[in-house]
Coordinates of C-alpha atoms and ligand atoms in Angstrom, one line a residue:
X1 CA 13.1 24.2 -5.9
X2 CA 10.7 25.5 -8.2
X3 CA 8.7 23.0 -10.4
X4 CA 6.3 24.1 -13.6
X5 CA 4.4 21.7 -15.5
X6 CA 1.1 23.2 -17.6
X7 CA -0.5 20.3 -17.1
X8 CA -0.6 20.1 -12.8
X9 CA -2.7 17.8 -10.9
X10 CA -4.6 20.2 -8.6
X11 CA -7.5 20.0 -6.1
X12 CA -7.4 17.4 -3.3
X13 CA -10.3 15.0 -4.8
X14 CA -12.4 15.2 -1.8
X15 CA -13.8 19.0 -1.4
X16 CA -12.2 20.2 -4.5
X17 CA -12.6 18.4 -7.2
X18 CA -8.8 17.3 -9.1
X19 CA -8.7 18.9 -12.1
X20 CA -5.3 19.7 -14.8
X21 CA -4.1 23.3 -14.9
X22 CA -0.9 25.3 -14.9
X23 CA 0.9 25.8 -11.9
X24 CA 4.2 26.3 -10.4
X25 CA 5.3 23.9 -7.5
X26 CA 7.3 25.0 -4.6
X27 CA 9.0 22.7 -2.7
X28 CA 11.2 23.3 0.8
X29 CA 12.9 20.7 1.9
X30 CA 11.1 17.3 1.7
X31 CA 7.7 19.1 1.6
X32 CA 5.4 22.2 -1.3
X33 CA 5.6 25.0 0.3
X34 CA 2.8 26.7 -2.1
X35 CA 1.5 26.2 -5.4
X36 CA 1.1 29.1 -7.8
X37 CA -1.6 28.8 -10.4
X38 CA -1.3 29.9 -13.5
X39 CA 1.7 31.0 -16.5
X40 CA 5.5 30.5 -14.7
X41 CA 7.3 33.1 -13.3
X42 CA 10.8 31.8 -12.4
X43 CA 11.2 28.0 -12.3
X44 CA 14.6 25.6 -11.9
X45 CA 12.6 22.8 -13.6
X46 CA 10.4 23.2 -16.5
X47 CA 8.0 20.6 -16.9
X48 CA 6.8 21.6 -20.1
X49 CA 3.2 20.2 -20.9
X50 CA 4.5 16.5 -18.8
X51 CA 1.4 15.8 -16.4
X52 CA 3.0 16.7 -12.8
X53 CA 0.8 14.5 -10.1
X54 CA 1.5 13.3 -7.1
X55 CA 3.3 10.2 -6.6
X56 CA 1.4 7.5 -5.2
X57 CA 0.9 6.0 -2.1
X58 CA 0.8 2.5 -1.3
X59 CA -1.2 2.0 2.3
X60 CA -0.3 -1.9 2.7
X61 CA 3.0 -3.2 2.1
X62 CA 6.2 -5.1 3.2
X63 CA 9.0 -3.8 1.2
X64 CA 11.6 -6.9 2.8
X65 CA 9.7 -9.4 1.0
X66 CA 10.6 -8.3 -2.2
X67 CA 13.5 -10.6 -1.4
X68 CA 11.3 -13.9 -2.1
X69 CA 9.1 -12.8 -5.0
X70 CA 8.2 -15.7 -6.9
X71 CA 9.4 -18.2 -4.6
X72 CA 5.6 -18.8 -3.1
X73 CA 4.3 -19.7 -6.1
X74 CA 5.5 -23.4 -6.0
X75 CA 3.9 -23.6 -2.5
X76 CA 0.4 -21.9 -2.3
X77 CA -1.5 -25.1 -1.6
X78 CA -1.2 -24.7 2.5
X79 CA -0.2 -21.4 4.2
X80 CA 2.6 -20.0 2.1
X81 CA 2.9 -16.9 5.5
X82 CA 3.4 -19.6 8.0
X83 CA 4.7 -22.4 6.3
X84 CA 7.6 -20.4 4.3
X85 CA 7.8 -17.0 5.0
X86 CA 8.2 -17.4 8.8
X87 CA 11.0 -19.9 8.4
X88 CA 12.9 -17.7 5.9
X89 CA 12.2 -14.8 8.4
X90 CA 13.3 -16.4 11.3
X91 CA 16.6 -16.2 9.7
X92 CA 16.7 -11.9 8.9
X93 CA 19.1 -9.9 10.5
X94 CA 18.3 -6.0 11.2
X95 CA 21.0 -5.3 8.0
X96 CA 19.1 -8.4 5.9
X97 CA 16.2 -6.4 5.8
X98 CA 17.6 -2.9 5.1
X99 CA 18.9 -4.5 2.3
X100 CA 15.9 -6.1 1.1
X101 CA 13.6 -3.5 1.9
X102 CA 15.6 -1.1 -0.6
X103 CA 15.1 -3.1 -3.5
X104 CA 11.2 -3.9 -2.8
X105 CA 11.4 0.6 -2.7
X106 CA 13.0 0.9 -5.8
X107 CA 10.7 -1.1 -7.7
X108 CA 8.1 1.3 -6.0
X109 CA 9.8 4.3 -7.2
X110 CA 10.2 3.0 -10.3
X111 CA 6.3 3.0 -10.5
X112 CA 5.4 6.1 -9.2
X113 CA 5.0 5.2 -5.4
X114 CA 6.5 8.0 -2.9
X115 CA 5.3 7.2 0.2
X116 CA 5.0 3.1 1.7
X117 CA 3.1 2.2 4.5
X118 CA 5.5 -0.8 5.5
X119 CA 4.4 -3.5 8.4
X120 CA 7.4 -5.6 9.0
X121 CA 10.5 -6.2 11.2
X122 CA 13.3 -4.3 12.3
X123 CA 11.6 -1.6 11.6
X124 CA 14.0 1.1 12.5
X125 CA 15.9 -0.5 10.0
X126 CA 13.9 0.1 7.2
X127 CA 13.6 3.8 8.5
X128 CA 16.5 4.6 7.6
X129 CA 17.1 2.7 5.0
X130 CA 14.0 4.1 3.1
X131 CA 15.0 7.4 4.4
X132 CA 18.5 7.2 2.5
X133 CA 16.8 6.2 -0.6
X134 CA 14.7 8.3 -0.4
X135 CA 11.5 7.0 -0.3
X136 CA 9.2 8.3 2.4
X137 CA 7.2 5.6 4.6
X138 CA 5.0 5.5 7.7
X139 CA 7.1 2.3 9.5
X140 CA 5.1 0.2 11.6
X141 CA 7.7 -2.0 13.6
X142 CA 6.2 -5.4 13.6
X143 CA 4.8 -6.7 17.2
X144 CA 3.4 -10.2 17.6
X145 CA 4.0 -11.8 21.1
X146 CA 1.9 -15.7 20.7
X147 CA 3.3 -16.8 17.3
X148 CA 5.7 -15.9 14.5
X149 CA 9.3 -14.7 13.7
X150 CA 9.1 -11.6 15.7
X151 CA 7.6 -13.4 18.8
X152 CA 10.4 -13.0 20.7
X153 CA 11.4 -9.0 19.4
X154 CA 8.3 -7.7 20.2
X155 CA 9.2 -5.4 23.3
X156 CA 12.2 -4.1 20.8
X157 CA 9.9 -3.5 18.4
X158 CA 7.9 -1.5 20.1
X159 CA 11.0 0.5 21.7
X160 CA 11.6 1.1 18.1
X161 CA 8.4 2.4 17.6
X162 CA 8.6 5.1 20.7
X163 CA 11.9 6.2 19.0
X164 CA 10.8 6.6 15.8
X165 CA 7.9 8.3 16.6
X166 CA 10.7 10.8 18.1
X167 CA 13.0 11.4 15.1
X168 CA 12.9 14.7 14.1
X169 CA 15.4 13.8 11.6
X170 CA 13.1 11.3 9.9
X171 CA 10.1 13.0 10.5
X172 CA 12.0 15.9 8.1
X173 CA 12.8 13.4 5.7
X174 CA 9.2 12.0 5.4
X175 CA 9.6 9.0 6.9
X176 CA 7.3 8.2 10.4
X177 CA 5.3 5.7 12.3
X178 CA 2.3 3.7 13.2
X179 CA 1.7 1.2 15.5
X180 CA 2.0 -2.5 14.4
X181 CA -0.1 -4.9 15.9
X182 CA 0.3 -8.4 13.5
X183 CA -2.8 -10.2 13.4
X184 CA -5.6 -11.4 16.5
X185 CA -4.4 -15.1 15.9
X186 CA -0.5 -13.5 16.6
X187 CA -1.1 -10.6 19.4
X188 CA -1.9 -11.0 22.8
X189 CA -5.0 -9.5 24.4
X190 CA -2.4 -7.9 27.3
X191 CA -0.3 -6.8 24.3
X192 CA -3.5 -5.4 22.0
X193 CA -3.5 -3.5 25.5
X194 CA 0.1 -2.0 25.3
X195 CA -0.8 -1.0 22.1
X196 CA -3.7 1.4 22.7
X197 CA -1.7 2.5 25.7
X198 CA 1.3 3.6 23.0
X199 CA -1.4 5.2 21.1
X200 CA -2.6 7.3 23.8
X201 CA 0.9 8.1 24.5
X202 CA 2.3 9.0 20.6
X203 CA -1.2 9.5 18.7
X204 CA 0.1 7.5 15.8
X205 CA -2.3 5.1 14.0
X206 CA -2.6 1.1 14.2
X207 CA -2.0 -0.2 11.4
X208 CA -2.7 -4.4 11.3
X209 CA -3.5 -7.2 9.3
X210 CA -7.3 -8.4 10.2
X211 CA -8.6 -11.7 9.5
X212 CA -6.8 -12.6 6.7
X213 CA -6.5 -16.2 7.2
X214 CA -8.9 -19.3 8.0
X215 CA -6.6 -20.1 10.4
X216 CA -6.6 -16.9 12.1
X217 CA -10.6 -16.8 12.2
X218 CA -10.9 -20.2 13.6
X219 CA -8.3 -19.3 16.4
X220 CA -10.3 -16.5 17.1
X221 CA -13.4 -18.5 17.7
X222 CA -11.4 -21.0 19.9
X223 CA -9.5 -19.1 22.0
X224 CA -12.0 -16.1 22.4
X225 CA -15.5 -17.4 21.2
X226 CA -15.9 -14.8 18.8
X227 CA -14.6 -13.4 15.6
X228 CA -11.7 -11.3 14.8
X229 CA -13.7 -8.0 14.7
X230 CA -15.6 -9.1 18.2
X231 CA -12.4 -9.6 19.7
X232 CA -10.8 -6.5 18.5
X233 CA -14.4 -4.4 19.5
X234 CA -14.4 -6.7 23.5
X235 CA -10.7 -5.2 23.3
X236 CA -11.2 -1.4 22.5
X237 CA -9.4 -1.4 19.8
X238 CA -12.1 -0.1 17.2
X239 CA -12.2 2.8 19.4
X240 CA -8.8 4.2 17.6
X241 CA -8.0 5.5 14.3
X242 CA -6.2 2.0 12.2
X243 CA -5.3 0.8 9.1
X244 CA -6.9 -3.0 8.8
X245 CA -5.2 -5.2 5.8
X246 CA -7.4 -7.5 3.6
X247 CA -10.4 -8.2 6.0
X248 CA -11.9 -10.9 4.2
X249 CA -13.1 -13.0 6.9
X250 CA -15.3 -10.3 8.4
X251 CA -19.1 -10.2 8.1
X252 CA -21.7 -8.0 6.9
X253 CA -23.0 -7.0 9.4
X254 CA -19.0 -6.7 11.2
X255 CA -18.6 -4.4 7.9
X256 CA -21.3 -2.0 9.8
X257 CA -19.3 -1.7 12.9
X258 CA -16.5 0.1 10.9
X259 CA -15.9 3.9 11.3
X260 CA -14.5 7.1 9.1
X261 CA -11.5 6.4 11.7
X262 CA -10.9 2.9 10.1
X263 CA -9.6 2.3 6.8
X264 CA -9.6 -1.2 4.8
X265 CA -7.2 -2.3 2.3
X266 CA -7.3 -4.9 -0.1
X267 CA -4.5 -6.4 -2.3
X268 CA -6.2 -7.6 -5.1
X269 CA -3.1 -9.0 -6.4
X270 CA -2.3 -11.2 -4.1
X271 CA -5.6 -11.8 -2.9
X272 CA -6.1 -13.3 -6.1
X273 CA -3.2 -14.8 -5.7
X274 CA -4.0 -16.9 -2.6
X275 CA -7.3 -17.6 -4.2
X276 CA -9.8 -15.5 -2.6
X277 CA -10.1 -11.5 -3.5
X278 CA -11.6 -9.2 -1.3
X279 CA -15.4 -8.1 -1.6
X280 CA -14.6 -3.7 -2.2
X281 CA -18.3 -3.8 -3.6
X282 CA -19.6 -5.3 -0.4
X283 CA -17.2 -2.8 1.4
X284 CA -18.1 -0.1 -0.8
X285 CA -21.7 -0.9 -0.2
X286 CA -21.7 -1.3 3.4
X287 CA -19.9 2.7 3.7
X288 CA -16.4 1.2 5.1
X289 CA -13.5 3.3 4.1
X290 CA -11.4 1.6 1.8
X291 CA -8.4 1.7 -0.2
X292 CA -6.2 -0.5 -2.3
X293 CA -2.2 -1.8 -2.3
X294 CA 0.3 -3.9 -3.2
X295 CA 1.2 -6.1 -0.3
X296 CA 4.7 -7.6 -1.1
X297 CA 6.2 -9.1 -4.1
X298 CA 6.6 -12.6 -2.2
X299 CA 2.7 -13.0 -2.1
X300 CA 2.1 -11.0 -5.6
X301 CA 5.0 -10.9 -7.8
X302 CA 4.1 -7.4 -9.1
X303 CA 4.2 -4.4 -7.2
X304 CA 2.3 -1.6 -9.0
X305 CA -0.4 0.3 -7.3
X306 CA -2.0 1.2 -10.5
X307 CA -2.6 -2.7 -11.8
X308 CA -4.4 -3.0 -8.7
X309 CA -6.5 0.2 -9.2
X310 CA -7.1 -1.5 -12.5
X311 CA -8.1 -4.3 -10.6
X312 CA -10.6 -2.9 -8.4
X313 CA -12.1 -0.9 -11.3
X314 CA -13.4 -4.3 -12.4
X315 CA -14.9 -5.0 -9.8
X316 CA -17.8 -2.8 -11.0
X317 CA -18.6 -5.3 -13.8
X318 CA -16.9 -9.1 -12.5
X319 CA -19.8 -9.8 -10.3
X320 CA -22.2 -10.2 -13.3
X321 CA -20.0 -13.9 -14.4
X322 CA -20.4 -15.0 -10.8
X323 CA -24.2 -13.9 -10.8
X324 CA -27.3 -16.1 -9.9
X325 CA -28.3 -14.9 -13.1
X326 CA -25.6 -16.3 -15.6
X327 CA -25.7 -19.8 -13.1
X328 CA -29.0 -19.7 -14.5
X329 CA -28.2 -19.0 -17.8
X330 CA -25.4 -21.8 -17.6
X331 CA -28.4 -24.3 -16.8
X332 CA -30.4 -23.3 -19.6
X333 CA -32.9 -21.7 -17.2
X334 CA -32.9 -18.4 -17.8
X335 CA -32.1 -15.9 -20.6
X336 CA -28.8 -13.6 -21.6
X337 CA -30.9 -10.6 -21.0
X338 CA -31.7 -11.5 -17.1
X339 CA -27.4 -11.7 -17.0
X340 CA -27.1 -8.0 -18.7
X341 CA -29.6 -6.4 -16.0
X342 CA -27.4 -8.0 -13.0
X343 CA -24.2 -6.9 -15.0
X344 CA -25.9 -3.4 -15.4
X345 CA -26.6 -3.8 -12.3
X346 CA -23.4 -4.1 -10.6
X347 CA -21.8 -1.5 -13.1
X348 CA -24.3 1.0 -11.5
X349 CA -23.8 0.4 -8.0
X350 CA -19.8 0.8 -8.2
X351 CA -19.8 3.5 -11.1
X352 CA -19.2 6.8 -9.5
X353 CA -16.3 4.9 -7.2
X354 CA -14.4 3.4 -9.8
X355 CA -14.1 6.1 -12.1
X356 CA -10.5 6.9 -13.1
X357 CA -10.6 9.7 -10.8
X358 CA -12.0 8.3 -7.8
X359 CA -9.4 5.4 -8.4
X360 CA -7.0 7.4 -8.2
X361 CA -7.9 9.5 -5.5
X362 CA -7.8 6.3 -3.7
X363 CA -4.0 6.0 -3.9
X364 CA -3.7 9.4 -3.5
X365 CA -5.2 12.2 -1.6
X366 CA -7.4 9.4 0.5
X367 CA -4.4 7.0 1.0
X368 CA -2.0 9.8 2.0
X369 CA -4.6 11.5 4.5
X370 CA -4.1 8.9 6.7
X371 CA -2.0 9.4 9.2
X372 CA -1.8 12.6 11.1
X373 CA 1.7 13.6 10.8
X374 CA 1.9 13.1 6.8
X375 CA -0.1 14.6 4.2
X376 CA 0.1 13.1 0.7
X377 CA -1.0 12.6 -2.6
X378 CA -1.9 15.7 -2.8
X379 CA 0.0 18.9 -4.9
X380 CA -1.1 21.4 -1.8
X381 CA 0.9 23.5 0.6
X382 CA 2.2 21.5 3.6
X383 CA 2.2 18.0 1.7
X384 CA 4.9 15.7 1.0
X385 CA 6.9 17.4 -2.1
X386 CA 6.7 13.4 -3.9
X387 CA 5.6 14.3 -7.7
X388 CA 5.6 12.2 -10.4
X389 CA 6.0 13.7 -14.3
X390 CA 4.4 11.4 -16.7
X391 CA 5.2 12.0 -20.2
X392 CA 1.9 12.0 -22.5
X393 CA 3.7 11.5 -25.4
X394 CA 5.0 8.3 -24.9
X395 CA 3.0 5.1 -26.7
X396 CA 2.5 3.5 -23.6
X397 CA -0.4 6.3 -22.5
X398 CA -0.5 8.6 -25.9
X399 CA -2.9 10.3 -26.9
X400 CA -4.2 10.4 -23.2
X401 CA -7.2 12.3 -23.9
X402 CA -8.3 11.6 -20.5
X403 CA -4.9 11.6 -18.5
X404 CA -6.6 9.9 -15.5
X405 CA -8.0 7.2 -17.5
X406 CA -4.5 6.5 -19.1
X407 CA -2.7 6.7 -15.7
X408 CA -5.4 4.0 -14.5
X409 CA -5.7 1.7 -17.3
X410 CA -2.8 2.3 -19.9
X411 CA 0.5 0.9 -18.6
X412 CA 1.6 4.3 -17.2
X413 CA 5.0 3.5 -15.9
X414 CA 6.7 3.1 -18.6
X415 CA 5.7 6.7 -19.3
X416 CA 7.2 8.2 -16.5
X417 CA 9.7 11.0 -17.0
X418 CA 10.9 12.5 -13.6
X419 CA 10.3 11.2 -10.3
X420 CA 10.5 13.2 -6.9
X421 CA 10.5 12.0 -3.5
X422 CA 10.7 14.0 -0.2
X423 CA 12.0 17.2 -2.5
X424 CA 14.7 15.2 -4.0
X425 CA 14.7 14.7 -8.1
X426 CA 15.9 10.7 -8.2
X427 CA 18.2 10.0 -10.9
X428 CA 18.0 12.2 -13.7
X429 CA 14.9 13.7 -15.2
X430 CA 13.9 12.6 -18.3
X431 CA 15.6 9.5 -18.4
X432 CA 14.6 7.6 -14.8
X433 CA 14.7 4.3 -14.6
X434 CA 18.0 3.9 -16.9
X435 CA 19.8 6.4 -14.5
X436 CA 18.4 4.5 -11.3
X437 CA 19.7 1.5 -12.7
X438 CA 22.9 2.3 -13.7
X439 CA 24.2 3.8 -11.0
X440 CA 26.9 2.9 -8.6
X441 CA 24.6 3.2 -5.5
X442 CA 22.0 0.8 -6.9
X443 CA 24.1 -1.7 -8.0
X444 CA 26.5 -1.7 -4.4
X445 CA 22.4 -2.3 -3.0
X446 CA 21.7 -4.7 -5.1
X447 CA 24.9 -6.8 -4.8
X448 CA 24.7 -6.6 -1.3
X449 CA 20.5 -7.9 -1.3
X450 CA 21.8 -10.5 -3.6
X451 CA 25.0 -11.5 -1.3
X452 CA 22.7 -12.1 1.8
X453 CA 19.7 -13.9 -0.3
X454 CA 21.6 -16.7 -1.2
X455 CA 23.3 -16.8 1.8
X456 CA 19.9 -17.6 3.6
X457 CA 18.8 -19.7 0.7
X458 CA 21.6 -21.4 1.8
X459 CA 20.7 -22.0 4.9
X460 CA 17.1 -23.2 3.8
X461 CA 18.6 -25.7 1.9
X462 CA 17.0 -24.1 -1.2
Ligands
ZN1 ZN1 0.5 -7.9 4.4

């Protein structure tokens, strides 16, 4: 399929710079097989002057969970992941979770996601059932062997893991795998150890939550006598490439010990929406890698990547109101100007890492360099063919003088015209979500996610 827009997303963000120019896209199978520069020769879809950029990708996320958005807000006083989630998930079936797991993608198609890096259960599951969608993924199987729902699945997840890692058939389709670890409060030490040895073995990525929890820290320092990161560096395990979720209980000087092999994410949403955000200026400041997604709707409600680039963008400014300064000023001790220069301050340290363009590079070309066997978020030959065409004319992001502004701070999804995902148009160009939404597939998936949710609800007595 030949694709022409005259307004392409081009250059990677790193080495070469993104910039906006004509170009025809080439796409074999589910990935571009080369971009021509330039006027179109022939072309199957014309594009017109719609921006063409790559989709996004979203580097932290459990699709499943969609199936309980909203239903942790009543209960965020203790901890909603043990106290809820793991009783509700206790109860999942393999088919439960396909089914669940497809809704949480659409809403992530709908918003200009093509590629999820999921962390759940039943895994090979969500595989294929991402696969069919399509929506591409890099799966990591859920392992935990001390605590939690998977406790007792955790060799068949990993089996699941080695198989996937396998499937050609996926791997064609977009969809592969990473190692999942849980958490150090939930994963042996012997297992941590089966773990590298499977990394040695396939060469995938880990891809974990770390220190996300008081709890987990204070487990940490019972059981091991040190914290999380310690623990993980006693183990090895900072000696391969991973993927570390919300890190918020690691220190300063732990922030040091990370590497360009180690990436952090935070979830501002629902980071803010457990009451305690993650520091990306300290991170930022410190030289960690770092990138930014959605978690799941159960702990955030929303699932758009680009409210939470919008989020992290002001984090170049927040820090001012929580300033020694402003206390001061608060207390009648000391003046508005004294609060300007910390706020200037701040502004200046972040500035050339939350412009729209870095921000976006985030949840693009970083984010979908991350795993070996996938390149995406990127318009190049050899990446993912997942493309998003975002229509500058509509009110939601017109007049767009600055396209990457608008796709960061405007609310850009409404504006989106034509969504592809491994090579495959979704619905019908021009008229997206309507034609998602409508049809027969969607509604047989939705009818059978809503079938088996209030079956368990059931069962929880809710
Ligand atoms: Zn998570």
């Amino acid at each position: 399929m030949r694709i022409f827009s005259r307004r392409t997303v081009l250059g990677d963000g790193e080495d070469d710079a993104l910039r906006i120019g004509p170009a025809t896209v080439v796409c074999e199978g589910s990935r571009i097989a080369s971009v021509e520069e330039g006027e179109p020769g022939e072309f199957d879809l014309d594009l017109g002057d719609k921006l063409l950029s790559p989709a996004f990708v979203d580097s932290h996320t459990h699709v499943a969970l969609h199936a309980l958005r909203g239903i942790g807000f009543a209960e965020t006083t203790g901890n909603v992941v043990e106290d809820l989630f793991y009783r509700f998930e206790e109860l999942l079936t393999a088919e439960d979770v396909a089914a669940f797991a497809r809704m949480g993608a659409y809403d992530r198609l709908l918003s200009g996601v093509g590629l999820v890096w999921d962390h759940y259960f039943y895994g090979e599951a969500i595989a294929r059932a991402l696969a069919d969608l399509p929506m591409c993924a890099v799966i990591a199987p859920t392992v935990q062997d001390l605590a939690g729902p998977g406790k007792h699945r955790w060799e068949e997840e990993l089996d699941a893991t080695i198989r996937l890692a396998a499937d050609e058939d996926l791997a064609d389709r977009g969809v592969t795998v990473a190692l999942g670890p849980h958490a150090t409060d939930t994963v042996s030490a012997h297992l941590w150890q089966r773990v590298l040895d499977e990394h040695d073995a396939l060469g995938v990525p880990l891809h974990a939550h770390l220190a996300q929890s008081v709890e987990e820290d204070e487990r940490c320092r019972e059981r091991h006598n040190v914290s999380c990161v310690r623990w993980l560096q006693d183990l090895g395990v900072l000696e391969v490439p991973a993927v570390y979720a919300h890190a918020l209980f690691v220190t300063a000087a732990e922030l040091e010990s990370f590497a360009d092999r180690h990436t952090l994410v935070a979830c501002p949403h629902a980071q803010l929406h457990f009451g305690f955000p993650a520091r990306i200026d300290l991170w930022q400041r410190s030289g960690a890698r770092w990138t930014v997604a959605t978690d799941a709707a159960a702990s955030n409600d929303s699932c758009s990547l680009r409210e939470e680039l919008r989020y992290a963008a002001g984090f170049a400014t927040a820090p001012a109101s929580f300033s020694p300064a402003y206390g001061a000023f608060l207390h009648e001790s000391g003046p508005a100007r004294s609060v300007w220069a910390a706020r200037t301050r701040a502004r200046h340290q972040l500035a050339e890492h939350t412009t729209p363009a870095a921000l976006l590079h985030k949840v693009w070309g970083f984010a979908g360099s991350l795993h070996p066997r996938i390149r995406a978020g990127v318009i190049a030959p050899g990446a993912l063919a997942n493309l998003v065409a975002w229509d500058l004319e509509d009110p939601a992001v017109w007049p767009a003088h600055d396209p990457f502004a608008a796709l960061v701070y405007a609310d850009a999804e409404r504006a989106i015209d034509t969504m592809i995902v491994a090579g495959q148009v979704v619905g019908t160009p021009g008229d997206l979500r309507r034609s998602v939404t409508t049809s027969d597939t969607f509604r047989e998936h939705r009818e059978e996610a809503a079938g088996r949710l209030a079956a368990l609800l059931k069962r929880l007595g809710r």
